[in-house]
Short mmCIF file of C-alpha atoms and ligand atoms in Angstrom, two decimals:
data_model
loop_
_atom_site.label_atom_id
_atom_site.label_comp_id
_atom_site.label_asym_id
_atom_site.label_seq_id
_atom_site.Cartn_x
_atom_site.Cartn_y
_atom_site.Cartn_z
CA MET A 1 1.54 24.73 7.59
CA MET A 2 2.03 21.17 6.45
CA ILE A 3 5.59 21.94 5.35
CA THR A 4 6.42 23.53 8.68
CA VAL A 5 5.22 20.51 10.59
CA TRP A 6 7.21 18.22 8.36
CA LYS A 7 10.37 20.29 8.73
CA LEU A 8 10.00 20.51 12.47
CA SER A 9 9.60 16.80 12.75
CA LEU A 10 12.70 16.29 10.60
CA VAL A 11 14.69 18.51 12.90
CA HIS A 12 13.32 16.57 15.82
CA LEU A 13 14.23 13.31 14.16
CA SER A 14 17.77 14.34 13.48
CA ILE A 15 18.25 15.49 17.06
CA VAL A 16 17.02 12.16 18.35
CA PHE A 17 19.25 10.39 15.92
CA SER A 18 22.45 12.29 16.65
CA PHE A 19 21.82 12.05 20.36
CA SER A 20 21.40 8.29 20.04
CA CYS A 21 24.53 7.96 17.97
CA CYS A 22 26.64 9.81 20.48
CA PHE A 23 25.68 7.81 23.51
CA CYS A 24 24.95 4.30 22.42
CA ASN A 25 26.37 2.11 19.74
CA HIS A 26 23.59 -0.28 18.98
CA VAL A 27 20.64 1.96 18.19
CA THR A 28 18.81 1.27 15.01
CA VAL A 29 17.18 3.89 12.86
CA GLU A 30 13.77 2.64 14.04
CA ASP A 31 14.28 4.19 17.47
CA TYR A 32 12.67 7.52 16.56
CA SER A 33 10.49 8.63 19.41
CA ASP A 34 7.70 10.06 17.30
CA ILE A 35 6.81 6.82 15.55
CA PRO A 36 3.79 5.23 17.27
CA VAL A 37 4.65 1.71 18.49
CA ILE A 38 1.53 0.52 16.69
CA ALA A 39 2.53 2.03 13.31
CA LYS A 40 3.46 -1.35 11.86
CA TYR A 41 -0.17 -2.51 12.15
CA PHE A 42 -1.84 0.27 10.16
CA THR A 43 -2.78 -2.06 7.27
CA THR A 44 -3.67 -0.09 4.13
CA LYS A 45 -3.32 3.20 6.03
CA GLY A 46 0.35 2.60 6.75
CA ARG A 47 3.37 4.59 5.71
CA TYR A 48 5.68 3.12 3.07
CA GLU A 49 8.61 3.85 5.39
CA GLU A 50 7.34 1.26 7.89
CA VAL A 51 7.94 -1.40 5.25
CA ASN A 52 11.39 0.00 4.41
CA PRO A 53 12.71 1.64 7.60
CA TYR A 54 16.08 2.51 6.00
CA LEU A 55 14.17 5.20 4.07
CA ILE A 56 13.57 7.14 7.31
CA ALA A 57 17.24 8.11 7.40
CA ASP A 58 17.50 8.64 3.63
CA ILE A 59 14.34 8.70 1.53
CA LEU A 60 16.39 8.32 -1.67
CA ALA A 61 18.36 5.27 -0.51
CA VAL A 62 18.20 2.20 -2.72
CA ASN A 63 19.43 -1.31 -2.04
CA THR A 64 20.97 -2.47 -5.30
CA SER A 65 21.78 -5.87 -3.81
CA THR A 66 18.08 -6.74 -4.05
CA LEU A 67 18.73 -7.09 -7.79
CA ARG A 68 20.87 -10.18 -8.26
CA PRO A 69 21.07 -11.10 -11.91
CA PRO A 70 22.65 -14.53 -12.42
CA SER A 71 25.54 -13.12 -14.42
CA ALA A 72 27.28 -9.84 -15.00
CA GLN A 73 26.21 -9.73 -18.64
CA CYS A 74 22.47 -9.63 -17.83
CA ARG A 75 20.94 -6.33 -18.87
CA GLN A 76 17.66 -4.80 -17.82
CA ILE A 77 15.38 -4.53 -20.83
CA HIS A 78 11.89 -3.80 -19.53
CA LEU A 79 10.16 -2.75 -16.32
CA THR A 80 6.46 -2.76 -15.53
CA ALA A 81 5.63 -0.98 -12.28
CA ILE A 82 2.11 -1.28 -10.84
CA ILE A 83 1.85 1.27 -8.07
CA ARG A 84 -0.76 2.26 -5.52
CA HIS A 85 -1.44 5.99 -5.10
CA GLY A 86 0.41 7.81 -2.30
CA THR A 87 -0.75 8.92 1.14
CA ARG A 88 -4.26 10.37 1.08
CA TYR A 89 -6.88 11.98 3.26
CA PRO A 90 -9.61 9.81 4.76
CA THR A 91 -12.77 9.31 2.74
CA THR A 92 -15.96 11.14 3.70
CA LYS A 93 -17.37 8.01 5.32
CA ASN A 94 -14.36 7.68 7.63
CA VAL A 95 -14.32 11.38 8.46
CA LYS A 96 -17.90 11.08 9.73
CA LYS A 97 -16.95 8.16 11.99
CA MET A 98 -13.95 10.09 13.31
CA ARG A 99 -16.11 13.11 14.10
CA LYS A 100 -18.55 10.98 16.09
CA LEU A 101 -15.75 9.57 18.22
CA TYR A 102 -14.15 12.97 18.68
CA GLU A 103 -17.41 14.46 19.94
CA HIS A 104 -17.87 11.59 22.36
CA VAL A 105 -14.35 12.06 23.74
CA GLN A 106 -14.82 15.82 24.01
CA ARG A 107 -18.11 15.66 25.92
CA ASN A 108 -17.88 12.48 27.91
CA ALA A 109 -14.31 11.37 28.60
CA SER A 110 -12.66 12.16 31.91
CA GLY A 111 -9.25 11.67 33.42
CA GLU A 112 -6.06 13.55 34.15
CA GLU A 113 -3.66 11.93 31.68
CA SER A 114 -1.86 14.51 29.59
CA TRP A 115 -2.76 12.81 26.29
CA LEU A 116 -6.44 12.91 27.19
CA ARG A 117 -6.30 16.57 28.17
CA GLU A 118 -4.53 17.24 24.91
CA LEU A 119 -7.31 15.50 22.98
CA GLN A 120 -9.97 17.48 24.81
CA THR A 121 -8.40 20.92 24.86
CA GLN A 122 -5.86 21.19 22.05
CA TRP A 123 -6.54 18.66 19.33
CA ARG A 124 -8.92 19.96 16.67
CA MET A 125 -11.06 17.88 14.35
CA TRP A 126 -9.43 19.26 11.23
CA TYR A 127 -10.61 16.52 8.84
CA THR A 128 -13.50 17.70 6.69
CA ASP A 129 -15.97 15.81 4.50
CA ASP A 130 -14.71 17.48 1.33
CA MET A 131 -11.22 15.97 1.73
CA ASP A 132 -12.77 12.85 0.22
CA GLY A 133 -9.67 10.68 -0.13
CA ARG A 134 -7.57 13.29 -1.95
CA LEU A 135 -3.82 12.91 -2.22
CA VAL A 136 -1.92 14.86 0.46
CA GLN A 137 1.49 16.52 0.12
CA LYS A 138 3.13 13.46 1.72
CA GLY A 139 1.48 11.41 -1.02
CA VAL A 140 3.00 13.64 -3.69
CA ASP A 141 6.37 13.09 -2.05
CA ASP A 142 5.80 9.32 -1.85
CA HIS A 143 5.61 9.16 -5.65
CA ARG A 144 8.30 11.76 -6.39
CA HIS A 145 10.76 9.91 -4.20
CA LEU A 146 9.75 6.50 -5.50
CA ALA A 147 10.40 7.71 -9.06
CA MET A 148 13.84 8.96 -8.06
CA ARG A 149 14.72 5.71 -6.30
CA LEU A 150 13.53 3.56 -9.20
CA SER A 151 15.66 5.59 -11.59
CA LYS A 152 18.65 4.70 -9.39
CA LEU A 153 17.69 1.01 -9.28
CA PHE A 154 17.05 0.82 -13.03
CA PRO A 155 19.32 3.47 -14.53
CA SER A 156 19.33 2.03 -18.04
CA LEU A 157 15.51 1.84 -18.11
CA ILE A 158 14.30 4.90 -16.22
CA SER A 159 16.66 7.33 -17.91
CA GLU A 160 16.35 10.85 -19.24
CA GLN A 161 16.90 9.60 -22.76
CA ASN A 162 14.12 7.01 -22.50
CA LEU A 163 11.72 9.52 -20.97
CA ARG A 164 12.44 12.11 -23.65
CA GLY A 165 12.22 9.45 -26.34
CA GLY A 166 8.70 8.40 -25.28
CA LEU A 167 9.85 4.93 -24.19
CA ILE A 168 8.34 5.35 -20.71
CA LYS A 169 4.57 5.03 -20.68
CA PHE A 170 2.23 6.21 -17.91
CA ILE A 171 -1.23 4.75 -17.32
CA THR A 172 -3.45 5.69 -14.41
CA SER A 173 -6.84 5.17 -12.80
CA SER A 174 -8.97 8.27 -13.34
CA LYS A 175 -9.37 8.90 -9.59
CA HIS A 176 -7.88 12.26 -8.61
CA ARG A 177 -5.49 10.69 -6.08
CA CYS A 178 -4.11 8.38 -8.76
CA VAL A 179 -3.82 11.07 -11.44
CA ASN A 180 -2.03 13.32 -8.94
CA SER A 181 0.26 10.45 -7.96
CA THR A 182 1.12 9.94 -11.63
CA LEU A 183 1.86 13.65 -12.02
CA ALA A 184 4.04 13.46 -8.90
CA PHE A 185 5.93 10.44 -10.24
CA LYS A 186 6.64 12.29 -13.48
CA SER A 187 7.67 15.42 -11.59
CA GLY A 188 10.17 13.32 -9.62
CA LEU A 189 11.86 12.43 -12.91
CA THR A 190 11.67 15.86 -14.52
CA GLU A 191 13.08 17.41 -11.34
CA LEU A 192 15.86 14.87 -11.23
CA TRP A 193 16.96 15.68 -14.77
CA ASN A 194 15.85 19.29 -14.67
CA ILE A 195 13.65 18.86 -17.74
CA GLN A 196 11.71 22.05 -18.49
CA ASP A 197 11.31 22.00 -22.24
CA GLN A 198 9.15 18.92 -22.59
CA GLU A 199 5.97 17.45 -21.07
CA PHE A 200 4.98 13.81 -20.83
CA ASP A 201 1.45 12.46 -21.17
CA HIS A 202 -0.35 9.81 -19.31
CA ALA A 203 -3.41 7.79 -20.24
CA GLU A 204 -6.37 7.26 -17.95
CA ASN A 205 -7.59 3.68 -18.18
CA ASP A 206 -10.18 2.51 -15.67
CA ALA A 207 -10.93 -0.74 -17.50
CA LEU A 208 -7.35 -1.71 -16.60
CA MET A 209 -6.68 0.08 -13.31
CA ARG A 210 -10.21 -0.10 -11.80
CA PHE A 211 -11.23 -3.45 -13.29
CA PHE A 212 -13.17 -4.19 -10.08
CA ASP A 213 -15.85 -1.64 -11.04
CA HIS A 214 -16.28 -3.26 -14.44
CA CYS A 215 -16.55 -6.89 -13.35
CA SER A 216 -20.31 -7.50 -12.91
CA LYS A 217 -19.90 -10.78 -11.10
CA PHE A 218 -17.58 -9.20 -8.55
CA VAL A 219 -19.85 -6.18 -8.10
CA GLU A 220 -22.93 -8.36 -7.62
CA ASP A 221 -21.52 -11.28 -5.62
CA VAL A 222 -19.04 -9.45 -3.41
CA ASP A 223 -18.95 -5.66 -3.55
CA ASN A 224 -22.71 -5.08 -3.27
CA ASN A 225 -23.45 -8.22 -1.29
CA PRO A 226 -23.45 -7.56 2.46
CA SER A 227 -23.39 -11.26 3.32
CA ALA A 228 -20.07 -11.67 1.48
CA LEU A 229 -18.33 -10.07 4.46
CA SER A 230 -20.05 -12.07 7.20
CA GLU A 231 -16.69 -13.23 8.60
CA VAL A 232 -15.70 -9.60 9.06
CA ASP A 233 -19.01 -8.76 10.75
CA ASN A 234 -18.71 -11.75 13.05
CA PHE A 235 -15.17 -10.82 14.05
CA LYS A 236 -16.26 -7.27 14.81
CA LYS A 237 -18.94 -8.64 17.14
CA GLY A 238 -16.57 -11.22 18.65
CA PRO A 239 -14.61 -11.38 21.91
CA GLU A 240 -11.28 -9.98 20.61
CA MET A 241 -12.89 -6.79 19.31
CA GLU A 242 -15.11 -6.48 22.37
CA ARG A 243 -12.03 -6.49 24.58
CA VAL A 244 -10.44 -3.73 22.49
CA GLN A 245 -13.60 -1.62 22.79
CA GLN A 246 -13.68 -2.15 26.57
CA LYS A 247 -10.04 -1.14 26.95
CA ILE A 248 -10.70 2.05 24.99
CA ALA A 249 -13.76 2.78 27.16
CA ASP A 250 -11.64 2.20 30.29
CA ARG A 251 -8.97 4.60 29.07
CA LEU A 252 -11.62 7.25 28.34
CA ARG A 253 -13.72 6.43 31.43
CA VAL A 254 -16.94 6.12 29.46
CA PRO A 255 -19.52 3.30 29.62
CA TYR A 256 -18.56 0.17 27.66
CA ASN A 257 -21.64 0.25 25.49
CA THR A 258 -20.80 3.73 24.15
CA ILE A 259 -17.69 2.56 22.27
CA THR A 260 -18.79 0.76 19.13
CA ASP A 261 -16.57 -1.26 16.82
CA ASP A 262 -16.81 1.62 14.33
CA MET A 263 -15.49 4.00 16.98
CA ALA A 264 -12.60 1.70 17.86
CA GLU A 265 -11.73 1.62 14.18
CA ALA A 266 -12.11 5.41 13.87
CA ALA A 267 -9.71 5.94 16.79
CA PHE A 268 -7.18 3.59 15.20
CA TYR A 269 -7.43 5.41 11.88
CA LEU A 270 -7.10 8.79 13.58
CA CYS A 271 -3.77 7.62 14.98
CA ALA A 272 -2.83 6.22 11.55
CA TYR A 273 -3.84 9.32 9.54
CA GLU A 274 -2.19 11.79 11.90
CA PHE A 275 1.00 9.81 11.48
CA ALA A 276 0.82 9.13 7.74
CA ILE A 277 -0.19 12.67 6.81
CA LYS A 278 1.66 14.79 9.38
CA THR A 279 4.29 12.40 10.78
CA VAL A 280 3.07 13.00 14.30
CA ASN A 281 2.56 10.49 17.08
CA SER A 282 -0.84 11.86 18.07
CA PRO A 283 -2.58 11.43 21.45
CA TRP A 284 -5.13 9.17 19.71
CA CYS A 285 -2.43 6.50 19.60
CA GLN A 286 -2.55 6.33 23.41
CA LEU A 287 -5.90 4.57 23.19
CA PHE A 288 -4.16 1.39 22.02
CA ASP A 289 -1.50 -1.02 23.06
CA GLU A 290 0.16 -3.40 20.65
CA VAL A 291 -2.29 -6.22 21.34
CA ASP A 292 -5.25 -3.96 20.48
CA ALA A 293 -3.52 -2.87 17.28
CA GLN A 294 -3.00 -6.48 16.23
CA VAL A 295 -6.73 -7.13 16.64
CA LEU A 296 -7.64 -4.09 14.53
CA GLU A 297 -5.03 -5.10 11.97
CA TYR A 298 -6.68 -8.51 11.77
CA ALA A 299 -10.13 -6.96 11.33
CA ASN A 300 -8.94 -5.10 8.25
CA ASP A 301 -6.87 -8.01 6.91
CA LEU A 302 -10.01 -10.10 7.20
CA LYS A 303 -11.94 -7.53 5.19
CA GLN A 304 -9.28 -7.39 2.47
CA PHE A 305 -9.07 -11.18 2.42
CA TRP A 306 -12.80 -11.62 1.76
CA LYS A 307 -13.33 -8.56 -0.39
CA ARG A 308 -10.18 -8.48 -2.55
CA ALA A 309 -8.20 -11.66 -2.11
CA TYR A 310 -8.54 -15.40 -1.48
CA GLY A 311 -12.00 -15.22 0.13
CA TYR A 312 -13.79 -15.56 -3.23
CA ASP A 313 -12.42 -16.75 -6.54
CA ILE A 314 -13.93 -13.82 -8.45
CA ASN A 315 -11.87 -11.33 -6.41
CA SER A 316 -8.64 -12.34 -8.11
CA LYS A 317 -10.29 -13.28 -11.41
CA SER A 318 -11.53 -9.73 -11.77
CA SER A 319 -7.87 -8.81 -12.40
CA CYS A 320 -7.53 -11.15 -15.42
CA ILE A 321 -7.51 -8.11 -17.69
CA LEU A 322 -4.51 -6.60 -15.89
CA PHE A 323 -2.76 -9.97 -15.74
CA HIS A 324 -3.02 -10.43 -19.53
CA ASP A 325 -2.04 -6.82 -20.14
CA LEU A 326 1.11 -7.37 -18.09
CA PHE A 327 2.17 -10.49 -19.94
CA ALA A 328 1.34 -8.90 -23.29
CA ARG A 329 3.83 -6.12 -22.48
CA LEU A 330 6.47 -8.59 -21.38
CA ASP A 331 5.92 -10.74 -24.48
CA LYS A 332 6.21 -7.73 -26.73
CA ALA A 333 9.56 -6.74 -25.19
CA VAL A 334 10.76 -10.34 -25.41
CA ASN A 335 9.77 -10.63 -29.07
CA GLU A 336 11.51 -7.39 -29.92
CA ILE A 337 14.69 -8.57 -28.21
CA LYS A 338 14.53 -11.95 -29.94
CA SER A 339 14.25 -10.30 -33.32
CA ASP A 340 17.08 -7.87 -32.53
CA GLN A 341 14.82 -4.85 -32.46
CA GLN A 342 14.85 -2.00 -30.01
CA VAL A 343 12.40 -2.45 -27.14
CA SER A 344 9.63 0.04 -27.91
CA GLU A 345 8.12 0.33 -24.44
CA VAL A 346 11.00 0.19 -22.00
CA VAL A 347 9.06 1.15 -18.87
CA THR A 348 5.34 1.05 -18.06
CA VAL A 349 4.22 2.90 -14.95
CA GLN A 350 0.66 2.00 -13.95
CA VAL A 351 -0.95 3.82 -11.05
CA GLY A 352 -3.99 2.42 -9.26
CA HIS A 353 -5.34 1.37 -5.89
CA ALA A 354 -4.81 -1.18 -3.14
CA GLU A 355 -7.85 -2.79 -4.77
CA THR A 356 -5.92 -2.99 -8.04
CA LEU A 357 -2.81 -4.60 -6.58
CA LEU A 358 -4.34 -7.07 -4.14
CA PRO A 359 -6.42 -9.09 -6.64
CA LEU A 360 -3.42 -9.31 -8.98
CA LEU A 361 -1.07 -10.42 -6.17
CA THR A 362 -3.70 -13.00 -5.25
CA LEU A 363 -4.05 -14.21 -8.83
CA LEU A 364 -0.27 -14.67 -8.93
CA GLY A 365 -0.48 -16.67 -5.67
CA PHE A 366 1.32 -14.34 -3.28
CA PHE A 367 0.65 -14.37 0.50
CA LYS A 368 -1.51 -17.47 0.50
CA ASP A 369 -1.63 -19.17 3.89
CA ASN A 370 -2.73 -22.75 4.50
CA ASP A 371 -5.94 -21.70 6.16
CA ALA A 372 -8.44 -19.01 5.27
CA LEU A 373 -8.68 -16.05 7.61
CA THR A 374 -11.94 -16.31 9.52
CA SER A 375 -13.72 -14.67 12.44
CA LYS A 376 -12.76 -17.63 14.63
CA ASN A 377 -9.07 -18.19 13.98
CA TYR A 378 -7.42 -14.93 15.01
CA ALA A 379 -5.26 -16.77 17.54
CA THR A 380 -3.89 -19.32 15.08
CA GLN A 381 -3.29 -16.71 12.37
CA THR A 382 -0.70 -14.66 14.24
CA GLN A 383 2.07 -15.96 11.95
CA ARG A 384 0.06 -15.52 8.72
CA SER A 385 1.78 -14.18 5.64
CA PHE A 386 -1.36 -12.27 4.62
CA ARG A 387 -0.57 -8.93 6.28
CA THR A 388 -1.79 -5.88 4.42
CA SER A 389 0.46 -3.70 6.60
CA ARG A 390 3.43 -5.32 4.85
CA MET A 391 1.82 -5.72 1.44
CA LEU A 392 -0.16 -2.55 0.85
CA PRO A 393 1.11 0.63 2.48
CA TYR A 394 0.62 3.87 0.55
CA ALA A 395 2.63 3.81 -2.71
CA ALA A 396 2.89 0.00 -2.53
CA ASN A 397 4.35 -1.31 -5.76
CA LEU A 398 4.78 -4.50 -7.72
CA LEU A 399 7.75 -4.33 -10.09
CA LEU A 400 8.43 -6.84 -12.85
CA VAL A 401 11.88 -6.55 -14.32
CA LEU A 402 12.88 -8.34 -17.48
CA TYR A 403 16.55 -9.15 -18.07
CA ASP A 404 18.37 -10.29 -21.17
CA CYS A 405 21.28 -12.44 -20.08
CA GLY A 406 22.43 -13.25 -23.62
CA ALA A 407 21.94 -16.22 -25.94
CA GLY A 408 18.18 -16.31 -25.46
CA ASP A 409 18.43 -16.43 -21.64
CA LEU A 410 15.64 -14.08 -20.54
CA ARG A 411 14.79 -13.64 -16.87
CA LEU A 412 11.97 -12.06 -14.92
CA GLN A 413 12.36 -10.72 -11.40
CA PRO A 414 9.38 -9.68 -9.27
CA LEU A 415 9.83 -7.12 -6.49
CA LEU A 416 7.23 -6.00 -4.01
CA ASN A 417 7.80 -2.65 -2.31
CA GLU A 418 11.44 -2.77 -3.48
CA HIS A 419 12.05 -6.19 -1.93
CA SER A 420 12.86 -9.18 -4.04
CA VAL A 421 10.10 -11.80 -3.88
CA THR A 422 9.69 -15.18 -5.56
CA PHE A 423 6.73 -16.36 -7.58
CA PRO A 424 4.91 -18.73 -5.20
CA GLY A 425 5.33 -22.36 -6.18
CA LEU A 426 7.94 -21.63 -8.81
CA THR A 427 11.02 -23.38 -7.50
CA GLY A 428 14.36 -23.85 -9.09
CA GLN A 429 17.91 -22.64 -8.94
CA GLN A 430 17.27 -19.03 -9.78
CA ASP A 431 14.26 -18.53 -7.55
CA SER A 432 14.37 -14.77 -7.38
CA MET A 433 15.12 -14.42 -11.07
CA PRO A 434 13.59 -17.32 -12.96
CA LEU A 435 13.68 -17.81 -16.71
CA TYR A 436 10.84 -15.92 -18.36
CA GLN A 437 9.72 -19.11 -20.08
CA ASP A 438 9.50 -20.90 -16.69
CA VAL A 439 7.29 -18.11 -15.37
CA LYS A 440 5.01 -18.49 -18.37
CA GLU A 441 4.93 -22.24 -17.91
CA HIS A 442 4.08 -21.77 -14.24
CA TYR A 443 1.11 -19.54 -15.08
CA LYS A 444 0.10 -21.38 -18.25
CA ASP A 445 -3.47 -22.12 -17.11
CA LEU A 446 -4.10 -18.47 -16.42
CA LEU A 447 -2.35 -17.40 -19.61
CA GLY A 448 -4.54 -19.79 -21.59
CA GLY A 449 -7.74 -18.77 -19.78
CA CYS A 450 -8.59 -16.15 -17.19
CA ASP A 451 -10.73 -14.28 -19.68
CA PHE A 452 -12.16 -11.16 -18.08
CA GLU A 453 -15.43 -11.22 -20.01
CA THR A 454 -16.08 -14.88 -19.26
CA GLU A 455 -15.08 -14.71 -15.59
CA CYS A 456 -17.03 -11.53 -14.92
CA LYS A 457 -20.32 -12.28 -16.60
CA LEU A 458 -23.18 -12.79 -14.20
CA PHE A 459 -24.75 -15.99 -15.50
CA ASP A 460 -23.15 -18.87 -17.32
C1 NAG B 501 19.64 -5.16 0.87
O1 NAG B 501 19.19 -6.33 0.21
C2 NAG B 501 19.86 -7.52 0.62
C3 NAG B 501 19.38 -8.63 -0.28
O2 NAG B 501 17.98 -8.66 -0.42
C4 NAG B 501 19.54 -7.75 2.09
O3 NAG B 501 20.19 -8.92 2.53
C5 NAG B 501 19.99 -6.57 2.91
O4 NAG B 501 19.61 -6.73 4.25
C6 NAG B 501 19.37 -5.29 2.37
N1 NAG B 501 19.90 -4.12 3.06
C7 NAG B 501 19.12 -3.23 3.67
C8 NAG B 501 19.81 -2.06 4.28
O5 NAG B 501 17.91 -3.34 3.74
C1 NAG B 502 -22.08 11.04 25.82
O1 NAG B 502 -22.44 9.82 26.46
C2 NAG B 502 -23.84 9.48 26.41
C3 NAG B 502 -24.06 8.19 27.13
O2 NAG B 502 -23.31 8.07 28.28
C4 NAG B 502 -24.27 9.35 24.98
O3 NAG B 502 -25.65 9.12 24.90
C5 NAG B 502 -23.92 10.60 24.19
O4 NAG B 502 -24.22 10.39 22.83
C6 NAG B 502 -22.45 10.93 24.35
N1 NAG B 502 -22.14 12.17 23.65
C7 NAG B 502 -21.56 12.18 22.44
C8 NAG B 502 -21.31 13.51 21.87
O5 NAG B 502 -21.21 11.17 21.85
C1 NAG B 503 -4.39 17.28 -7.51
O1 NAG B 503 -4.85 17.70 -8.75
C2 NAG B 503 -5.86 18.68 -8.73
C3 NAG B 503 -6.27 19.00 -10.13
O2 NAG B 503 -6.40 17.83 -10.89
C4 NAG B 503 -5.38 19.92 -7.99
O3 NAG B 503 -6.44 20.84 -7.88
C5 NAG B 503 -4.87 19.53 -6.62
O4 NAG B 503 -4.32 20.64 -5.98
C6 NAG B 503 -3.85 18.46 -6.71
N1 NAG B 503 -3.44 18.04 -5.39
C7 NAG B 503 -2.19 17.84 -5.06
C8 NAG B 503 -1.93 17.44 -3.64
O5 NAG B 503 -1.28 17.96 -5.83
#
């Protein structure tokens, strides 16, 4: 069933595309009619393809010009990839909210619009409680394809020989969606090289990939502390959200007070999940215009900001363990190179959650705006860099690539979602590929401190 839908939509896509190509010269690949206009605001429920639209035409396309080593003699020597799991089903909690909205629409909405009739007579509430955030087939494909693309971007690192030789290490969170993503990543490589005579292990490591559960101070002060998210609650009760709820009520012709902020969110996620999982532009998307989507995007960015990012210092500090693990791997590769040894761990693939990546990105200083996101400054934050839709779609990934450019010149390039990024505040001539020693100098306070046990203990 899922495969049929996917194939049909591909056929549909290619018809749209060839039609466009025949009759106009300036169409871009983003002009596919079955992509909801609001798809770029889906925050952590967004498709990876929205961040890299060139993948819609060719899911295995890579842009090698994003890697710009300073000289031709630079060679890739190590890659650490920290990757979020692929596309998944909604969690039980969200399924319950969706069902409540669906029942309301079924019983109480009225109107003649075709999308509304479709919602009432054809659309079925097919999400069930037992789906519980499991990886979907699209999520398997997200990781298979990512593995294949990364092997094209880093052919000397992600190679058959290195995989067979045990030089590629896999570490994952124990959550089923992460384990399945890891299996999918490996299957992308074994398919690519048609490997049938050998299997490759992975290690489950929650201390590393789900550090947030193990950091008592974070659990107590933020995760289990309702008042920690007061900005989010205030925004949800504020005028921007109220307007969104009223517009939804108007479109459904139901009383204003029957559409809660939870229902507005559930409708938004229904549109997002139908698209991410089945690649369909569902009638739920008709409940929103772009302005509404930007408000709901802000509501979730606000939540991520206070729960996982700059809102509280402990959010990023909870990732100290992953930060040190990363630099320990890089140091090890550097020391091996310096002493003319073979690099023993050429690639590390680490699979976790949005909640794994965001604290680490925050610790490293990425996407920090001048002002905090609050319930009151929606209007002045429209140009913010902190946009989870761009940062954390399904299969989001932070790549750290180490280069040996000869004569002790070692470089480190960070990439986020296959785009070159620069370490914030680290300026110099080779911004996108600084010297490894300059990166270490830049983060020296964290490298010398940021001790997980100390940061996470409840009382000093
Ligand atoms: C490829 O990367 C280069 C450098 O980052 C960029 O200028 C270019 O637009 C990218 N091409 C595509 C198709 O995204
Ligand atoms: C239908 O609307 C009424 C209020 O107008 C509400 O009490 C009831 O819960 C709604 N039905 C559903 C299934 O949500
Ligand atoms: C994920 O793995 C479980 C077993 O660990 C399996 O039952 C399930 O079918 C897998 N799901 C996908 C989408 O591969």
